Tab-separated table of N, CA, C and O in Angstrom:
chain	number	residue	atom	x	y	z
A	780	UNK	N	122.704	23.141	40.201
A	780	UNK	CA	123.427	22.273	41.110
A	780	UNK	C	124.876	22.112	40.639
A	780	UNK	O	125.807	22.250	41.433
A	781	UNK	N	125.068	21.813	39.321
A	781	UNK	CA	126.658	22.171	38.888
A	781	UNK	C	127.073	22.821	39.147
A	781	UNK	O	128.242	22.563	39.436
A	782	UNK	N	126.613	24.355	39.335
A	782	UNK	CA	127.429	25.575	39.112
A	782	UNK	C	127.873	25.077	40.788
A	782	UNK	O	129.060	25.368	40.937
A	783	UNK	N	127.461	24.610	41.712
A	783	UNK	CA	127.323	24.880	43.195
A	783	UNK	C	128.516	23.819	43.389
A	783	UNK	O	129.352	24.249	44.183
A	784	UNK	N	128.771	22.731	42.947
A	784	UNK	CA	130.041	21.978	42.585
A	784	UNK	C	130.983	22.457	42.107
A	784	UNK	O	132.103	22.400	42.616
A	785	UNK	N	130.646	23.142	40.808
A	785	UNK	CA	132.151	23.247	40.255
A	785	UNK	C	132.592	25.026	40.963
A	785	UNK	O	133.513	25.715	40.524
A	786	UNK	N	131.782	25.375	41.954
A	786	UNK	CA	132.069	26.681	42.721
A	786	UNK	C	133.060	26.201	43.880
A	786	UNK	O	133.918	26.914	44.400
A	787	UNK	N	132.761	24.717	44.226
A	787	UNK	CA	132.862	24.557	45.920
A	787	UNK	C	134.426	23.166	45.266
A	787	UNK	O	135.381	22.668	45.862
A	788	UNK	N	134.012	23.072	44.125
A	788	UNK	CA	135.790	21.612	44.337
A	788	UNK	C	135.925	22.119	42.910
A	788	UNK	O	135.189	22.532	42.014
A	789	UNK	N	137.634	21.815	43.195
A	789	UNK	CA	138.310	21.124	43.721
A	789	UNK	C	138.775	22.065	44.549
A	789	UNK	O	139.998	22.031	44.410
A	790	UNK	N	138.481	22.918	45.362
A	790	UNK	CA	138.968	23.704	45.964
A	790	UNK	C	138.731	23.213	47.597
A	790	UNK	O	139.686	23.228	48.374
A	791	UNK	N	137.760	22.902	47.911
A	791	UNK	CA	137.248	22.114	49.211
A	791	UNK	C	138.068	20.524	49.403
A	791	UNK	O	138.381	20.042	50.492
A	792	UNK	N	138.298	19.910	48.098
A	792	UNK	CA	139.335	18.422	48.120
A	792	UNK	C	140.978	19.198	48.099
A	792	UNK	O	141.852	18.337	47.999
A	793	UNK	N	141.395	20.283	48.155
A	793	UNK	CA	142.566	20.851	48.703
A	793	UNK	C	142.809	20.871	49.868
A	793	UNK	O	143.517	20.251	50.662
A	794	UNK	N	142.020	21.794	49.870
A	794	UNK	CA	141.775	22.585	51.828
A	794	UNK	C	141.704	21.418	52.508
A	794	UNK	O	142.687	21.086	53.170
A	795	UNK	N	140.395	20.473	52.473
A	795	UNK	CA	140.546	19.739	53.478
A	795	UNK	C	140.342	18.332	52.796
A	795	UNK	O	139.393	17.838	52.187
A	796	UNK	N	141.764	17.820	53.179
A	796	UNK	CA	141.791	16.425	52.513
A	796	UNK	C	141.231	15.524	52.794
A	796	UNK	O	140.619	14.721	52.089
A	797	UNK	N	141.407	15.573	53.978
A	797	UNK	CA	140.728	14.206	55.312
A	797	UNK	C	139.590	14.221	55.151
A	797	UNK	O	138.997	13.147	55.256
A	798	UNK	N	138.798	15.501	54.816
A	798	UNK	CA	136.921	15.253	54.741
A	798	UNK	C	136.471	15.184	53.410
A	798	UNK	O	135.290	14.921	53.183
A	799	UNK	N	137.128	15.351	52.671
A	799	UNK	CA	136.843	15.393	51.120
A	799	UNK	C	137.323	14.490	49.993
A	799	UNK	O	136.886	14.170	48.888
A	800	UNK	N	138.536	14.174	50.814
A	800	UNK	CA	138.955	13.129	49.824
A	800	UNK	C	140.773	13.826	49.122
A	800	UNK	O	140.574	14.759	48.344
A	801	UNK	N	141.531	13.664	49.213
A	801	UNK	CA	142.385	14.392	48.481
A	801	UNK	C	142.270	14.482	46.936
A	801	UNK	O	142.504	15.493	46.273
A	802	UNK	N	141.791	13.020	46.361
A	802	UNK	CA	141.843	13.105	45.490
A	802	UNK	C	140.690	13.708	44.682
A	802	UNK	O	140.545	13.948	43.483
A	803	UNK	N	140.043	13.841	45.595
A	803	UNK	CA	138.673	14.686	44.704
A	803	UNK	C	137.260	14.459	45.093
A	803	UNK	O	137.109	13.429	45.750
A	804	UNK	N	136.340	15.046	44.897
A	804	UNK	CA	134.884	15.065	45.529
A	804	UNK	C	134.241	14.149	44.325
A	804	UNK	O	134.973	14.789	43.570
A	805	UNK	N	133.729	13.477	43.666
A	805	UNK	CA	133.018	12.857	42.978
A	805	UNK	C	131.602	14.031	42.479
A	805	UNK	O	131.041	14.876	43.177
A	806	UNK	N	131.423	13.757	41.418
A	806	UNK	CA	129.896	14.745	40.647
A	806	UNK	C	128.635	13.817	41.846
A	806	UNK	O	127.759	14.255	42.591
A	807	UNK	N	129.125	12.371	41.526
A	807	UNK	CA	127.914	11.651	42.235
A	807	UNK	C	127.657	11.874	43.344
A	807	UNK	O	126.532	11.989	43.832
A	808	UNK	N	129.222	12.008	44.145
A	808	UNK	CA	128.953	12.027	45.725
A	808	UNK	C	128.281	13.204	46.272
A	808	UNK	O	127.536	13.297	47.247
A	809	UNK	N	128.734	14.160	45.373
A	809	UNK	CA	128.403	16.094	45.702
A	809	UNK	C	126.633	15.395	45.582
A	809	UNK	O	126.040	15.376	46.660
A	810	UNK	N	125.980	14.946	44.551
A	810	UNK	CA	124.779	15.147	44.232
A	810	UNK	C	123.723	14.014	45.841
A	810	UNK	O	122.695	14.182	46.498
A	811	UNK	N	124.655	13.128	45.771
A	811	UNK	CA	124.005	12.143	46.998
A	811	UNK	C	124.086	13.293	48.116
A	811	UNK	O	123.026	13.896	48.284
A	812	UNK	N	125.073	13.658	48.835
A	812	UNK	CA	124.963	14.597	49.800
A	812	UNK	C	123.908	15.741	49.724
A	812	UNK	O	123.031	15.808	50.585
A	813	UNK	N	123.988	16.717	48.618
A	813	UNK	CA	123.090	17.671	48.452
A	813	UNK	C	121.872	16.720	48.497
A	813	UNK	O	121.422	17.074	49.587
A	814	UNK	N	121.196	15.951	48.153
A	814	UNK	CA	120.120	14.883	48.002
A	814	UNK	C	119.588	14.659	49.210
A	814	UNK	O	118.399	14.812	49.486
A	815	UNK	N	120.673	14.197	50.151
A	815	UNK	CA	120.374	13.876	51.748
A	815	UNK	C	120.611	15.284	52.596
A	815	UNK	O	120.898	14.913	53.734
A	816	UNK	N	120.616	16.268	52.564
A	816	UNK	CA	120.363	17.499	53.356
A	816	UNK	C	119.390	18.513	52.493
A	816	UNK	O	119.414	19.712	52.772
A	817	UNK	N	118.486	17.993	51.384
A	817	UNK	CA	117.448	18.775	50.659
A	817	UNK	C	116.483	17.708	51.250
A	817	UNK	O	115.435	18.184	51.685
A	818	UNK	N	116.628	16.339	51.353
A	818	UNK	CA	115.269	16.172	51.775
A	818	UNK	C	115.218	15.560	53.329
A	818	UNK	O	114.299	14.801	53.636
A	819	UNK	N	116.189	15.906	54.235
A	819	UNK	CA	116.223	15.331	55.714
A	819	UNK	C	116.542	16.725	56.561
A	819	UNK	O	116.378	16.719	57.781
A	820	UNK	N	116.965	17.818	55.934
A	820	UNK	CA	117.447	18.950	56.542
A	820	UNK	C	115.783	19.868	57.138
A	820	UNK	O	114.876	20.127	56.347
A	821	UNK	N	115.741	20.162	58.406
A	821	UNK	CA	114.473	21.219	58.808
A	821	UNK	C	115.132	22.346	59.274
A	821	UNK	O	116.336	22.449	59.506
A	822	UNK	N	114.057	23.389	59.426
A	822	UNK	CA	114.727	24.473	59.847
A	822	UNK	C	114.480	24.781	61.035
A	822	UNK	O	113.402	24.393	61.486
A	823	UNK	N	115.435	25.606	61.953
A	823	UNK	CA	115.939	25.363	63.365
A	823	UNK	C	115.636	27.014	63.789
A	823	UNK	O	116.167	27.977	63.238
A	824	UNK	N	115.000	27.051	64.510
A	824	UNK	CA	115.382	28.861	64.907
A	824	UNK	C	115.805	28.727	66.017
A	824	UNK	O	115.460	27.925	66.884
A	825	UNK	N	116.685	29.626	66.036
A	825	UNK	CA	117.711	29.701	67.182
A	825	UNK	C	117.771	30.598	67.697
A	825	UNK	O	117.502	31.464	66.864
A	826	UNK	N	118.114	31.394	69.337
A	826	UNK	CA	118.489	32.335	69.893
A	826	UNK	C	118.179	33.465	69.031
A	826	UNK	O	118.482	33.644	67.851
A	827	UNK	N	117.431	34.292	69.946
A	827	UNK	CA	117.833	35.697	68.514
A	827	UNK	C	116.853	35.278	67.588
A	827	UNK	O	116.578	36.276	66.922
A	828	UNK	N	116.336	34.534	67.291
A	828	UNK	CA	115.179	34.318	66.374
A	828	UNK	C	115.744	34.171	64.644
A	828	UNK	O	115.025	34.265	63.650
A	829	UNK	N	117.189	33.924	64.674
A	829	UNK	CA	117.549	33.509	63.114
A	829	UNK	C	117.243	32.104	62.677
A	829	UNK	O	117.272	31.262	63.574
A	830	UNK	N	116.986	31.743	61.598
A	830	UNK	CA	116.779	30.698	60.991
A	830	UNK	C	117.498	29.982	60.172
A	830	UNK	O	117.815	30.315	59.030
A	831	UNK	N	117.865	28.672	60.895
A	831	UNK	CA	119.131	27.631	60.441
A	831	UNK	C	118.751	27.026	59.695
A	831	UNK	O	117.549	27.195	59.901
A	832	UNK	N	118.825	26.187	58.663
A	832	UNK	CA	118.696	24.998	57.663
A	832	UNK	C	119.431	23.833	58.508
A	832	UNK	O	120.609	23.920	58.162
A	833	UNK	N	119.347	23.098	59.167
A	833	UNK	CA	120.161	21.990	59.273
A	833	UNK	C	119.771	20.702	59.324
A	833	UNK	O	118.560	20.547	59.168
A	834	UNK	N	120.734	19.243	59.577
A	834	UNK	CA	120.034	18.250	60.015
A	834	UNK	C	120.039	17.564	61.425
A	834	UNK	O	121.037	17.471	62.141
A	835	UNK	N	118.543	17.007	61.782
A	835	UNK	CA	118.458	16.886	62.890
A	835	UNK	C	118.100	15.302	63.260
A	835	UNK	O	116.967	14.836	63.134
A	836	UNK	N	119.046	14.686	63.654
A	836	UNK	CA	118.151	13.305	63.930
A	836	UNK	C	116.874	13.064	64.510
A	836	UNK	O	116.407	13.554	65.539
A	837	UNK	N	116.228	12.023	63.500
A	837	UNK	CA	114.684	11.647	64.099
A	837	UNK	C	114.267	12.601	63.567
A	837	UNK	O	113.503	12.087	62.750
A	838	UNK	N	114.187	13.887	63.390
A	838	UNK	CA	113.099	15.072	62.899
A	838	UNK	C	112.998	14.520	61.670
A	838	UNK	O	112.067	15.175	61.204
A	839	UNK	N	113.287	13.852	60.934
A	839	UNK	CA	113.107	13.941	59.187
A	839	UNK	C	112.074	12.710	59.677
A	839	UNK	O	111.360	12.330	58.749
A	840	UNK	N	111.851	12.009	60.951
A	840	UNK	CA	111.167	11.115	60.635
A	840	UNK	C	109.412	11.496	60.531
A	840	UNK	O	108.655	10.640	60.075
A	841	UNK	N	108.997	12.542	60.890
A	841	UNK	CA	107.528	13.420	60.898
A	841	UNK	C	107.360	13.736	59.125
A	841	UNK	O	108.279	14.071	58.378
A	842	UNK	N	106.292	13.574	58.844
A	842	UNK	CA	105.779	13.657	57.620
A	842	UNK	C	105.222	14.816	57.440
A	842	UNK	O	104.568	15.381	58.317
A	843	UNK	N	105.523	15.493	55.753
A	843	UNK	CA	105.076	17.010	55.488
A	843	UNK	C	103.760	17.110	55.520
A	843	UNK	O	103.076	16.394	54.789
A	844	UNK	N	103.080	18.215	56.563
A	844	UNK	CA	102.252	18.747	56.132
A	844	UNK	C	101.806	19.842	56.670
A	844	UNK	O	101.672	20.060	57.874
A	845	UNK	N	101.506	20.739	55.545
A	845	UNK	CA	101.325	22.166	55.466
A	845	UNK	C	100.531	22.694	56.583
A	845	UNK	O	100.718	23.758	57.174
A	846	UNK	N	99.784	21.974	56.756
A	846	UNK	CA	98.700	22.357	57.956
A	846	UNK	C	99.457	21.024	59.582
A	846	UNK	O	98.889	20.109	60.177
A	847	UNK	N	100.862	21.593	59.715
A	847	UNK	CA	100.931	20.465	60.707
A	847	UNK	C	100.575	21.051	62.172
A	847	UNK	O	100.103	22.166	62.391
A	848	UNK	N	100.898	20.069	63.123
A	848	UNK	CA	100.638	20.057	64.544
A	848	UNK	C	101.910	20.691	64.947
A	848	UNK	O	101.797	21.129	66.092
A	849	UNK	N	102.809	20.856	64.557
A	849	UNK	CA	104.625	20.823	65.464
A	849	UNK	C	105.008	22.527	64.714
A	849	UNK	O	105.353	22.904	63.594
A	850	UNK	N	104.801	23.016	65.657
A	850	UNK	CA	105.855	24.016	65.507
A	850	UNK	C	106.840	23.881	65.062
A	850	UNK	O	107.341	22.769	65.229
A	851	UNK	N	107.812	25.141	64.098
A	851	UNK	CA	109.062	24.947	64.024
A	851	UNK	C	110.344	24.258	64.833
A	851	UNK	O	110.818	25.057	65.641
A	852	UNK	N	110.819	23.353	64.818
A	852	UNK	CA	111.605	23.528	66.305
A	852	UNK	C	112.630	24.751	66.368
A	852	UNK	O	113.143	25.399	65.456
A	853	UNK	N	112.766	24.853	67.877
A	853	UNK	CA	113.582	25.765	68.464
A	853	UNK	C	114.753	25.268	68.727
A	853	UNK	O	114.883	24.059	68.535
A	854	UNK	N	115.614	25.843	69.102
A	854	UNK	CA	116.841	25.491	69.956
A	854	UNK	C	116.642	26.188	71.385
A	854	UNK	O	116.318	27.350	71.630
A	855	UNK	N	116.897	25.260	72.145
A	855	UNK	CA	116.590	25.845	73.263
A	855	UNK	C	118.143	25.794	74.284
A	855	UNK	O	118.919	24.841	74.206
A	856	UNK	N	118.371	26.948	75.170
A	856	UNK	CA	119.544	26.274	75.838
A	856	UNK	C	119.097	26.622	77.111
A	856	UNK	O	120.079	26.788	77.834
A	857	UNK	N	117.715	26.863	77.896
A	857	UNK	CA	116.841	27.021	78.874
A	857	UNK	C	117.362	25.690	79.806
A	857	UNK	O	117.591	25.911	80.995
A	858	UNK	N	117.529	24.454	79.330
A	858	UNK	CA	117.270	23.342	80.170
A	858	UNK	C	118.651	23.087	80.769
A	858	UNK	O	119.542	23.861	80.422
A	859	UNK	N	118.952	22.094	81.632
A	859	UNK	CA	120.400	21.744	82.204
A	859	UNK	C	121.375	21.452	80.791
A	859	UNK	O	122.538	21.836	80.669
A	860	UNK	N	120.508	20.595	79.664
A	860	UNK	CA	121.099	20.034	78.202
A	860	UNK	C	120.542	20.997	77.335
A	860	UNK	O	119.314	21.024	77.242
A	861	UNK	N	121.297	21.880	76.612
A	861	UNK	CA	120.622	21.939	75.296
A	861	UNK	C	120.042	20.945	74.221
A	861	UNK	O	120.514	19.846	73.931
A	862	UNK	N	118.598	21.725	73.529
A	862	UNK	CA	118.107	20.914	72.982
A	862	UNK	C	117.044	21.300	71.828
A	862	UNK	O	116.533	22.407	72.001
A	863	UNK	N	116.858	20.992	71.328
A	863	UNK	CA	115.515	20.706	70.426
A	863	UNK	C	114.189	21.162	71.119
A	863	UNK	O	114.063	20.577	72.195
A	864	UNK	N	113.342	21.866	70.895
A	864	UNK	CA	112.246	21.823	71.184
A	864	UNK	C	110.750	21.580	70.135
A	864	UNK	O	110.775	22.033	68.990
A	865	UNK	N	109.939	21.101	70.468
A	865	UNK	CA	108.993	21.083	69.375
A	865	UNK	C	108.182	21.306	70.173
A	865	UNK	O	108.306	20.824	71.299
A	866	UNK	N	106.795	22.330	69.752
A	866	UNK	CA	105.455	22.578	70.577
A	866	UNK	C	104.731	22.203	69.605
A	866	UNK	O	105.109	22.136	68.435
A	867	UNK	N	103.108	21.800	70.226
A	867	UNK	CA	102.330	21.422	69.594
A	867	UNK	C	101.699	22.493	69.140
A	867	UNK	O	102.112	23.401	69.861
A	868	UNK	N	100.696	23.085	68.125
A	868	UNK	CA	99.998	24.221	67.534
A	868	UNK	C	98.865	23.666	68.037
A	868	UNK	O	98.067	24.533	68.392
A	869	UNK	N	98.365	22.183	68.257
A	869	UNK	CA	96.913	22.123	68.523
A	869	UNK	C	96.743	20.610	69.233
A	869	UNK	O	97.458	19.728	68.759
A	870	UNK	N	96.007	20.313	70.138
A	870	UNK	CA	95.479	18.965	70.631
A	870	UNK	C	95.944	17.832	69.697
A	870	UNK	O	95.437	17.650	68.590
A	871	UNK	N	96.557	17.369	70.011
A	871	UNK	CA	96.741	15.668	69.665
A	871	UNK	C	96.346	14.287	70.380
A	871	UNK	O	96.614	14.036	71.555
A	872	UNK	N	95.476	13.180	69.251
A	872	UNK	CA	95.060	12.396	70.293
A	872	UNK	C	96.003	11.450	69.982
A	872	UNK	O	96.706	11.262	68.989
A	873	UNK	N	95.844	10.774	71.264
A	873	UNK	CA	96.754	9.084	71.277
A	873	UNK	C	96.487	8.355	69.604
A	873	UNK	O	95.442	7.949	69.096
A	874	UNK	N	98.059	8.407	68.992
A	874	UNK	CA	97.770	7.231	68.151
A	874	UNK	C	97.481	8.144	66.758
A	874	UNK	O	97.105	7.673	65.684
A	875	UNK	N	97.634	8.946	66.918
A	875	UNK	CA	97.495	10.563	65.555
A	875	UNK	C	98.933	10.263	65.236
A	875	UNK	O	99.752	10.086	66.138
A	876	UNK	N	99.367	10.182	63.480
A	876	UNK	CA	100.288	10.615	63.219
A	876	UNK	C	100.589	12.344	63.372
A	876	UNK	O	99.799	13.179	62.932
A	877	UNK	N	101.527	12.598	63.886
A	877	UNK	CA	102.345	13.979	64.059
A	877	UNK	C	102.614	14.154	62.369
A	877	UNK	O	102.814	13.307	61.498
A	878	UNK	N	102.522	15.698	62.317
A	878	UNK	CA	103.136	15.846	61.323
A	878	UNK	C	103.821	17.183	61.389
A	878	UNK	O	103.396	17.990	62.216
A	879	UNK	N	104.983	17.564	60.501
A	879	UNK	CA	105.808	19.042	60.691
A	879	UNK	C	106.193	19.553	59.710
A	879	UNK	O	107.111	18.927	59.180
A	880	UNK	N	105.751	20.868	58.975
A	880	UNK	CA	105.774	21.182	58.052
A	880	UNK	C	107.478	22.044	57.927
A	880	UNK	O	108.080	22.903	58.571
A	881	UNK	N	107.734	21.200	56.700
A	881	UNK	CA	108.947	21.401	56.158
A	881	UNK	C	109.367	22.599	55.671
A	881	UNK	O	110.577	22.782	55.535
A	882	UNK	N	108.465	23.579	55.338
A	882	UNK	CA	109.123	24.654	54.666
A	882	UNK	C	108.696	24.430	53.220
A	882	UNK	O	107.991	23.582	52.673
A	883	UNK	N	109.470	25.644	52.739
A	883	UNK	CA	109.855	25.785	51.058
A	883	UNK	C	111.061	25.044	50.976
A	883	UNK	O	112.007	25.330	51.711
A	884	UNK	N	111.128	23.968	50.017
A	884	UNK	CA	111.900	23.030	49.572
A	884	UNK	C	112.840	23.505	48.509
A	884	UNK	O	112.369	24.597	48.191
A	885	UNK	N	113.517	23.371	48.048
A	885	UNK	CA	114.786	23.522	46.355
A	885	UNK	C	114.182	22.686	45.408
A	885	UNK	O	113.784	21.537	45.596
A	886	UNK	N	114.144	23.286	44.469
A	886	UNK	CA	113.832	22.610	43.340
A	886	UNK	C	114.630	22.777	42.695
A	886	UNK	O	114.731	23.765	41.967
A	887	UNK	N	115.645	21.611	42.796
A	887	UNK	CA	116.967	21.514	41.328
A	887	UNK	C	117.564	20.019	41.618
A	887	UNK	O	118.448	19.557	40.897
């Protein structure tokens, strides 16, 4: 996780001041951010069938599990709004927690 900091600033608190800070990115702040997109970030397949890492509101709120009900979500741009899609893999009854399996996680 250092090396991934001291790769990305002070070179990113140059370039862009306004989002980074001019005066500098913090060790703490780099580690809170990486922290909150390792454990709220799902993965998105998109058009073309590539696979995004990103974050999605409300999706981090479904709980891991390996054997879940929810498909990956999609991106869909089928509808009048683009959007999110989630399908079910199997019958759900009223009042079942949902659950959506996260993937392979980072360990660092």
């Amino acid at each position: 996780l250092r090396e991934s900091y001291d790769r990305l600033f002070p070179m990113l608190s140059q370039r862009f001041p306004d989002d980074f800070g001019g005066g500098g990115f913090a060790w703490d702040d780099f580690v809170w951010a990486r922290s909150v997109f390792d454990t709220r970030s799902v993965v998105v397949t998109m058009p073309g069938g590539k696979d995004v890492t990103c974050l999605v509101p409300c999706a981090d709120m479904c709980n891991h599990d390996p054997h879940a009900q929810l498909s990956k979500p999609r991106y869909s741009a089928a509808q009048a709004r683009p959007c999110l899609e989630f399908h079910t893999l199997c019958p759900i009854k009223k009042g079942t927690q949902v659950y959506l399996n996260y993937g392979a996680l980072p360990n660092e």
